[in-house]
Structure formats: structure tokens, C-alpha cells
Coordinates of C-alpha atoms and ligand atoms in Angstrom, one line a residue:
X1 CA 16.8 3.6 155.4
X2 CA 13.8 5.4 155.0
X3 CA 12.5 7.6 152.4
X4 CA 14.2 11.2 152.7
X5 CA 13.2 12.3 148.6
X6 CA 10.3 14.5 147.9
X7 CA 8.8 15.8 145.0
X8 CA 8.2 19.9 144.7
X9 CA 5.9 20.9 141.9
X10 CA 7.0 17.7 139.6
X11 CA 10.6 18.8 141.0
X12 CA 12.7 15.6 142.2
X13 CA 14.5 16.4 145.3
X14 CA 16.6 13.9 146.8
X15 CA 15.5 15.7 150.7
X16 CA 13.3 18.2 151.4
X17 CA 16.9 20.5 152.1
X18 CA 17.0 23.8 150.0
X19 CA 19.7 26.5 150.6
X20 CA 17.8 29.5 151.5
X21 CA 17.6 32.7 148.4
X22 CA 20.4 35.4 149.0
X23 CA 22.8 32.7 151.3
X24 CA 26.0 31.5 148.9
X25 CA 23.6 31.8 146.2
X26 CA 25.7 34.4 144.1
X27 CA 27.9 32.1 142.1
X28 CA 27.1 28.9 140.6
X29 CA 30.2 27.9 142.0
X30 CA 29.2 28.0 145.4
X31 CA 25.7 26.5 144.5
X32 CA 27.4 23.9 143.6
X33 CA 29.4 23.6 146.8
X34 CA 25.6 23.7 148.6
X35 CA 24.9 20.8 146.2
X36 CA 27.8 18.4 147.1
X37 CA 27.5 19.6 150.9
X38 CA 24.0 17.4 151.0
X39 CA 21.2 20.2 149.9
X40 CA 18.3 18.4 148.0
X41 CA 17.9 21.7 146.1
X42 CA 19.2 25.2 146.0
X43 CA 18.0 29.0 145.7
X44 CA 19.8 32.2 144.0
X45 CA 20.1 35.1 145.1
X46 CA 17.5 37.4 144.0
X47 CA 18.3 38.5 140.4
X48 CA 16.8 41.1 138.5
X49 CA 17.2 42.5 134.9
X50 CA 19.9 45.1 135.6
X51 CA 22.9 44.5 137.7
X52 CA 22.9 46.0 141.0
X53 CA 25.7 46.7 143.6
X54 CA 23.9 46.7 146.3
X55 CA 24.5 49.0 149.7
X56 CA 27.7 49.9 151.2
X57 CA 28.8 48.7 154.3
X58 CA 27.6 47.9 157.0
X59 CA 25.3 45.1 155.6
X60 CA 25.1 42.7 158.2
X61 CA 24.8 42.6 162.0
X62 CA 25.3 39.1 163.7
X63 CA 23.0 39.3 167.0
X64 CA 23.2 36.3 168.3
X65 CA 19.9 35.5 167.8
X66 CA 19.8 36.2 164.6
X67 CA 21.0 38.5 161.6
X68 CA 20.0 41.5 160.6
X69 CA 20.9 42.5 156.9
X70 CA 20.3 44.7 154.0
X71 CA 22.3 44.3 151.7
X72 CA 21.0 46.2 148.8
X73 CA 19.8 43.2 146.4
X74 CA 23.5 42.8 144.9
X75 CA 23.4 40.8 141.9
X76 CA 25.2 40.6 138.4
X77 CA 22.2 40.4 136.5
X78 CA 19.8 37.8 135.5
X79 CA 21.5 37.4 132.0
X80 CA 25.1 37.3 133.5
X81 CA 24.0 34.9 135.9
X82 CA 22.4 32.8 133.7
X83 CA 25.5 32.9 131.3
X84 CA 27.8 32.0 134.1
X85 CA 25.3 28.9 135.4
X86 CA 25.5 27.8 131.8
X87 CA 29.3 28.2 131.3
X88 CA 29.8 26.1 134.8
X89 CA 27.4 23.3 133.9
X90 CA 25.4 21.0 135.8
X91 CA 25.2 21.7 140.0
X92 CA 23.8 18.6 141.1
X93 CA 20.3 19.4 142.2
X94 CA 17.6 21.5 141.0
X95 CA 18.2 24.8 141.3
X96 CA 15.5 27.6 141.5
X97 CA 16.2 31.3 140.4
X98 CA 15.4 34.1 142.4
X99 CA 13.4 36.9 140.8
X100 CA 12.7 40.4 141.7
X101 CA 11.9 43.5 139.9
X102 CA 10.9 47.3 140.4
X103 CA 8.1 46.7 138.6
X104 CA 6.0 43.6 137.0
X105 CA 7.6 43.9 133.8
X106 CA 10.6 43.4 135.4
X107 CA 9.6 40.2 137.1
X108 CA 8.1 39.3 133.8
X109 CA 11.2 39.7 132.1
X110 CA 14.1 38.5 134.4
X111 CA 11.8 34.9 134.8
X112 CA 11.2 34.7 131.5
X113 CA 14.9 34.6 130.6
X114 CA 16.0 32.5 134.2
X115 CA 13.4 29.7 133.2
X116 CA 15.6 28.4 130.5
X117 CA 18.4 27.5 132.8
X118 CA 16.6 26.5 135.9
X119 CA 14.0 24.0 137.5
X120 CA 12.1 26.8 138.9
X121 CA 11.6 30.3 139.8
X122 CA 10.6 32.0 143.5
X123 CA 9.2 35.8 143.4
X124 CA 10.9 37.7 145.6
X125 CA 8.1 39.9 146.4
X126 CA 9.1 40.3 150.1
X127 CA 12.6 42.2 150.3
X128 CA 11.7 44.3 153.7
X129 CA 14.3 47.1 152.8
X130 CA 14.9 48.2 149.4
X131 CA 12.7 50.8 148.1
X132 CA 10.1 49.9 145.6
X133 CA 11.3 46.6 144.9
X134 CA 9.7 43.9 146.2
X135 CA 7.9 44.2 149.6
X136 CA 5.0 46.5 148.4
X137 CA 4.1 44.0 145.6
X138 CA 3.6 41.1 148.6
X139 CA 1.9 43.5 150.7
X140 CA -0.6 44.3 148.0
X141 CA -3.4 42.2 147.8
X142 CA -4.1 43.5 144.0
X143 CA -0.3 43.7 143.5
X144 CA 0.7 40.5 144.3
X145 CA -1.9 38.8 142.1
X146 CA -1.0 41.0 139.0
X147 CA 2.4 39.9 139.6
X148 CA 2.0 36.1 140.2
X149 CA -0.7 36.1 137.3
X150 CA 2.1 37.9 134.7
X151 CA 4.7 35.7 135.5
X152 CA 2.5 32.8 135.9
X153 CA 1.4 33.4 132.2
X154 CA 4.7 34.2 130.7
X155 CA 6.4 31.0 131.9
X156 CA 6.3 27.3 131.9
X157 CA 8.6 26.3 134.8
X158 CA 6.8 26.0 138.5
X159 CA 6.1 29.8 139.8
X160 CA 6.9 29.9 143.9
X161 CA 5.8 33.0 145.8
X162 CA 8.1 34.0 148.7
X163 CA 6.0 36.0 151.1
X164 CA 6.6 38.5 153.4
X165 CA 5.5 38.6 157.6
X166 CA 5.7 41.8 156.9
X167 CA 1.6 41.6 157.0
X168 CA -1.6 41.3 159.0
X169 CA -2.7 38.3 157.0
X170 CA 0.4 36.4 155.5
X171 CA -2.5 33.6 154.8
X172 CA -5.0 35.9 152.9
X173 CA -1.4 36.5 150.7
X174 CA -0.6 33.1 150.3
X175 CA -4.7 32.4 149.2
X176 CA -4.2 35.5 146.3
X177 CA -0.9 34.0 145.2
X178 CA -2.3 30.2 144.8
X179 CA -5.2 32.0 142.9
X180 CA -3.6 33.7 141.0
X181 CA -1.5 30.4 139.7
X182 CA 1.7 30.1 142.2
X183 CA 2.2 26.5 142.0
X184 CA 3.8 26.8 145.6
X185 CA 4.2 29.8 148.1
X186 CA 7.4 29.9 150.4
X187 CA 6.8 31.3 153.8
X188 CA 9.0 33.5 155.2
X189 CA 11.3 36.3 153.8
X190 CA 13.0 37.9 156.5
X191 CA 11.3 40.1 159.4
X192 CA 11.6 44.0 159.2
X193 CA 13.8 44.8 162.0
X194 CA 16.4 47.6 163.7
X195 CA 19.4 47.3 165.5
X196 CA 21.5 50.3 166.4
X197 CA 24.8 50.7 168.3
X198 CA 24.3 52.3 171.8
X199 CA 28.4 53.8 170.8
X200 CA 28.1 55.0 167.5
X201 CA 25.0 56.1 168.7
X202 CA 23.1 55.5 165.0
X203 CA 22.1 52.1 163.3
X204 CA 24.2 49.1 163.0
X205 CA 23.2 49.2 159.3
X206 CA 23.5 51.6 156.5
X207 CA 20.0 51.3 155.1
X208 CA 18.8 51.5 158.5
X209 CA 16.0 48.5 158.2
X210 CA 17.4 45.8 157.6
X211 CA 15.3 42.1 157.1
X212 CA 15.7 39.8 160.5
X213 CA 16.4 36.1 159.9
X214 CA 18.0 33.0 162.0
X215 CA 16.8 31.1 165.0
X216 CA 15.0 34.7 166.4
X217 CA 12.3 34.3 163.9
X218 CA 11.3 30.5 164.0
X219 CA 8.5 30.7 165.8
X220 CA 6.8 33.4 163.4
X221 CA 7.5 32.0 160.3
X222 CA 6.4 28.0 161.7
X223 CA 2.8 30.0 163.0
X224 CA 2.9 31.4 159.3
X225 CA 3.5 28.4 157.6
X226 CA 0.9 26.6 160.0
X227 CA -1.8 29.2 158.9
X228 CA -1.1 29.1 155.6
X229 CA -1.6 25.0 155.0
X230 CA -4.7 25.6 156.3
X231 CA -5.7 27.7 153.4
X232 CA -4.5 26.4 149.9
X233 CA -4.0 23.6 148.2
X234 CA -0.7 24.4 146.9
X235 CA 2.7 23.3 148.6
X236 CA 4.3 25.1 151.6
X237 CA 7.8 25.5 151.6
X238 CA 9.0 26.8 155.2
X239 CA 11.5 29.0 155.7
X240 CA 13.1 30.8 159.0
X241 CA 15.0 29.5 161.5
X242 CA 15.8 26.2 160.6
X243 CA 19.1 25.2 162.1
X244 CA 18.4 21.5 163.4
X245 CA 16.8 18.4 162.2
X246 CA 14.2 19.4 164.9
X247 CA 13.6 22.4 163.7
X248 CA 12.9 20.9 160.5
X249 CA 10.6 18.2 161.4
X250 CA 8.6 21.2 163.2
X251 CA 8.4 23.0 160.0
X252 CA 7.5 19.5 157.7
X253 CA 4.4 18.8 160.6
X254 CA 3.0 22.5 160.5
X255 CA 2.7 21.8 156.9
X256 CA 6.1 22.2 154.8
X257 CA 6.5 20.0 152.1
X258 CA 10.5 21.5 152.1
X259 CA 12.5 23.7 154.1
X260 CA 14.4 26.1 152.9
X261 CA 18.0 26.9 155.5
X262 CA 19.7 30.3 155.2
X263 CA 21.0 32.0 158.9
X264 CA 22.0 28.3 160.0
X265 CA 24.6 28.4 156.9
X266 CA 26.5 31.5 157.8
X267 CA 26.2 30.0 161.5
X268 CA 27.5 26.5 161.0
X269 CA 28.4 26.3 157.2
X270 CA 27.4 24.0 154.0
X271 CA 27.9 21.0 156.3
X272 CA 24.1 21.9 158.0
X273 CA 22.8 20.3 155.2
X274 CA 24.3 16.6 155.7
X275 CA 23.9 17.0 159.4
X276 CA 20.5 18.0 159.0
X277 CA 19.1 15.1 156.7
X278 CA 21.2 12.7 158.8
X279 CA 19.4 13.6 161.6
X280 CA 16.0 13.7 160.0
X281 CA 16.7 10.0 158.6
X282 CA 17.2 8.7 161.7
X283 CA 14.4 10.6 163.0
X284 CA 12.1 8.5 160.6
X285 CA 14.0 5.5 161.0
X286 CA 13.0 5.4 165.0
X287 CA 9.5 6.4 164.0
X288 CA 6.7 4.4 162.5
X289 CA 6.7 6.8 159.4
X290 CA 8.3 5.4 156.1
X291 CA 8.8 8.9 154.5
X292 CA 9.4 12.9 154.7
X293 CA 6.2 13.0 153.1
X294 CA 4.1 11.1 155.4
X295 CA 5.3 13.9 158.3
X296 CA 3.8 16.9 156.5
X297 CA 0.4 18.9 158.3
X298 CA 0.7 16.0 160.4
X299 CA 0.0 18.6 163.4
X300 CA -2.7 19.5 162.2
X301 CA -4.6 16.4 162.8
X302 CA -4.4 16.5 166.2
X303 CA -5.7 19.5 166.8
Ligands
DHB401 C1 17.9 41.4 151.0 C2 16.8 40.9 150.3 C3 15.8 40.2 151.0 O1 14.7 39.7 150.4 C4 16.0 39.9 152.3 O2 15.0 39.2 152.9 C5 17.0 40.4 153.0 C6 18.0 41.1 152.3 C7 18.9 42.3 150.3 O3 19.5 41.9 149.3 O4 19.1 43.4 150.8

């Protein structure tokens, strides 16, 4: 068999397989089911220093393409999260925490205190929906580097930047966040979208907007990861879409060192991640390439 483990910022991973932020990621009980389902690592959902309940119903539409959802950044609270992953224990695989905050104090603050139980941390600076948290720091140039250099200062773990479409340039972004010390940018957060219900006549959601992920918006966030390796040094982690080993290998040749799967676990459940790193094992197997890490930017060299 060939060689399905990479390494992510000095982070051992035994395939490049990470559950997706905000997808089962609420409970280290169910990270842990993520874990023994196959993942190589896992994400949280986005925490912050208060609790939040998030927005009432509806949160989700299922469009066959793909899902809408806003679901308000529900979370207990980085310090009751973090007391709960401590009381559970060890989940198998390294797991990344989730940051966002209304302001960069706040990201400041919730990493600081998620570092101490985690591998990593990811800046969610790219929620599409909930007002003045998140999206207008990735879509500010000066923003986003104030917040990357803060956190970037105030921690020692790895620093990954999840970036938003949501942009002319998602490359210029990812360029401000390796400068200003993300040791790995993760491209893409969901796609601002609307769906609204021709009988109810109004949105399908409450909070109108609501972030678009699934199969619908592969082809965007592969062109945005593609752009991006062209531009920094730092590791690509792709995100968007991935349902199938293909879709993987895709992702891994436009220049993803890991994939990250969200939409493709409310489709098909925690068994995507077995299926998918079978798949890409006997991918490599029937190809002249001895590891995951011999595939990535390899479609670059052709052009
Ligand atoms: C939510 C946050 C996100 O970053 C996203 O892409 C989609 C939804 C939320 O909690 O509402």
C-alpha cells in the first residue's frame, strides 16, 4: 500500500481527510465518531468567547446541489468546549479548533485559550451571514492581516486562515494572510447565496443569506485553491465540494496539501471518510506515484 499520511504544519495526519469546521463538529463526542469513521484530522465548529445560540429555524435548505445554511454560529463557548474535549479525552487524530470573533480581541482571546487543548487553530474569518463577525475581517485586506498577525503573535500552535470566495481576489487574501504569519490558508468557506420558496413566497432561511456549500460549489473553490498555490509558499488546504476520491485527487493536484469534507457528510455520513481514502489508496496504488504528497500542484506542471 502506498503512502496515504501527510504532514500539515509539523501536524501528523494519517490521510490528507479532515471533517470540514461547523459539520458534527459540536461535540467532542461526535469528533470522535469522525475520528474512528477514517478522518485523518478533524475541525470544530467555529467557537468564540461567549456562547451563542445561534438563529432560529429555518437553518438549512437541502437543494440538491448543495446546502444553503445560516445557522447563526451556535456554539457553547470556547471555554465550555474546551472543558468538555478535556473531560472526554483523547479523539484519535488531531483536531483543530475553530475560532471566530466580533472583533480581533476576540479571536485573540478564544485561540489563546483553544491552543492548549488542540493541534491547531483555523480563523474563521469568512462566515457569509452573521453580522460583524467574520466575513468583513476576510474581506479586508488591512483587517485580515491585523487579525492573522494578533493571533499569530499570541499563540504557538499552527495559525490556518479559512478564506472567504466572497471576494474579487481570494489569492491577494491568501498572499496578506501568509504575510502576515498563517502557517496555512484553507480555501473555501461557503458561497453567499439565496434560496426562497416560490409558496411561502419569502426565503427558505431565516437570516435570509445563508453560506452555499456541497457539490454546487466545487468548481469555485478548486479554481480558488489553484490560484492561490500559485501565490504562497504556505500549504493549501481545499475545501468545497468534496464528495469522492475524485474529487479529492482534483483538489490534491490544483495544489491541496489536505481536503477538508463537510456537505458530503450530511449527504452520505462519517462513512465518506473510509470510502474516500480507500479510493484514493487505490488510486495511488494503480498509479506510478508512491504518496498523497507526490500528487499535490501536480496540475500545475503541465500547464
Ligand atoms: C455558519 C458559519 C459559516 O462560516 C458558514 O460558512 C456557514 C454557516 C453559521 O454558523 O451560520
Amino acid at each position: 500500500m502506498k503512502k496515504l499520511e501527510v504532514e500539515l504544519c509539523g501536524i501528523r495526519m494519517k490521510n490528507p481527510l479532515m471533517l470540514a469546521a461547523g459539520v458534527l463538529g459540536i461535540s467532542p463526542s461526535l469528533l470522535k465518531r469522525v475520528a474512528d469513521a477514517g478522518a485523518g484530522a478533524v475541525v470544530t465548529k467555529s467557537l468564540g468567547v461567549e456562547q451563542r445560540e445561534g438563529f432560529s429555524g429555518p437553518v438549512l435548505v437541502d437543494l440538491g446541489y448543495g446546502l444553503l445554511n445560516a445557522m447563526g454560529l451556535p456554539n457553547p463557548g470556547v471555554r465550555e468546549f474546551c472543558r468538555e474535549l478535556e473531560e472526554f479525552g483523547e479523539i484519535g487524530v488531531p483536531v483543530v479548533a475553530s475560532i471566530y470573533g466580533f472583533s480581533v480581541e476576540e479571536y485573540v482571546e478564544a485561540a489563546a485559550y483553544a491552543e492548549r487543548y488542540v493541534d491547531a487553530v483555523e480563523l474563521n474569518v469568512s462566515c457569509p451571514h452573521v453580522e460583524k463577525v467574520g466575513v468583513q475581517f476576510g474581506q479586508s485586506p488591512e483587517l485580515l492581516r491585523e487579525v492573522v498577525e494578533a493571533v499569530r503573535s499570541a499563540i504557538r500552535k499552527p495559525v490556518f486562515v479559512k478564506l472567504t470566495p466572497n471576494v474579487t481576489n481570494i489569492a491577494e487574501m491568501a498572499v496578506i494572510a501568509e504575510d502576515a504569519g498563517a502557517d496555512a490558508v484553507v480555501a473555501i468557506n461557503t458561497v453567499r447565496g439565496l434560496a426562497i420558496n416560490p409558496e411561502l413566497r419569502r426565503p427558505e432561511l431565516s437570516a435570509v443569506f445563508g453560506g452555499l456549500s456541497g457539490p454546487a460549489i466545487k468548481p469555485i473553490a478548486l479554481r480558488c485553491v489553484y490560484e492561490i498555490y500559485q501565490r504562497v509558499n504556505i500549504p493549501v488546504v481545499g475545501c468545497g465540494g468534496v464528495s469522492t476520491w475524485r474529487d479529492a485527487v482534483e483538489f490534491l493536484m490544483a495544489g491541496a496539501s489536505a481536503v477538508q469534507i463537510g456537505s458530503a457528510v450530511y449527504y452520505r455520513g462519517v462513512s465518506v471518510f473510509s470510502e474516500i481514502s480507500r479510493g484514493l489508496a487505490e488510486f495511488l496504488n494503480s498509479s506510478e506515484f508512491s504518496s498523497v504528497e507526490e500528487l499535490v500542484g501536480i496540475a500545475h506542471r503541465s500547464t
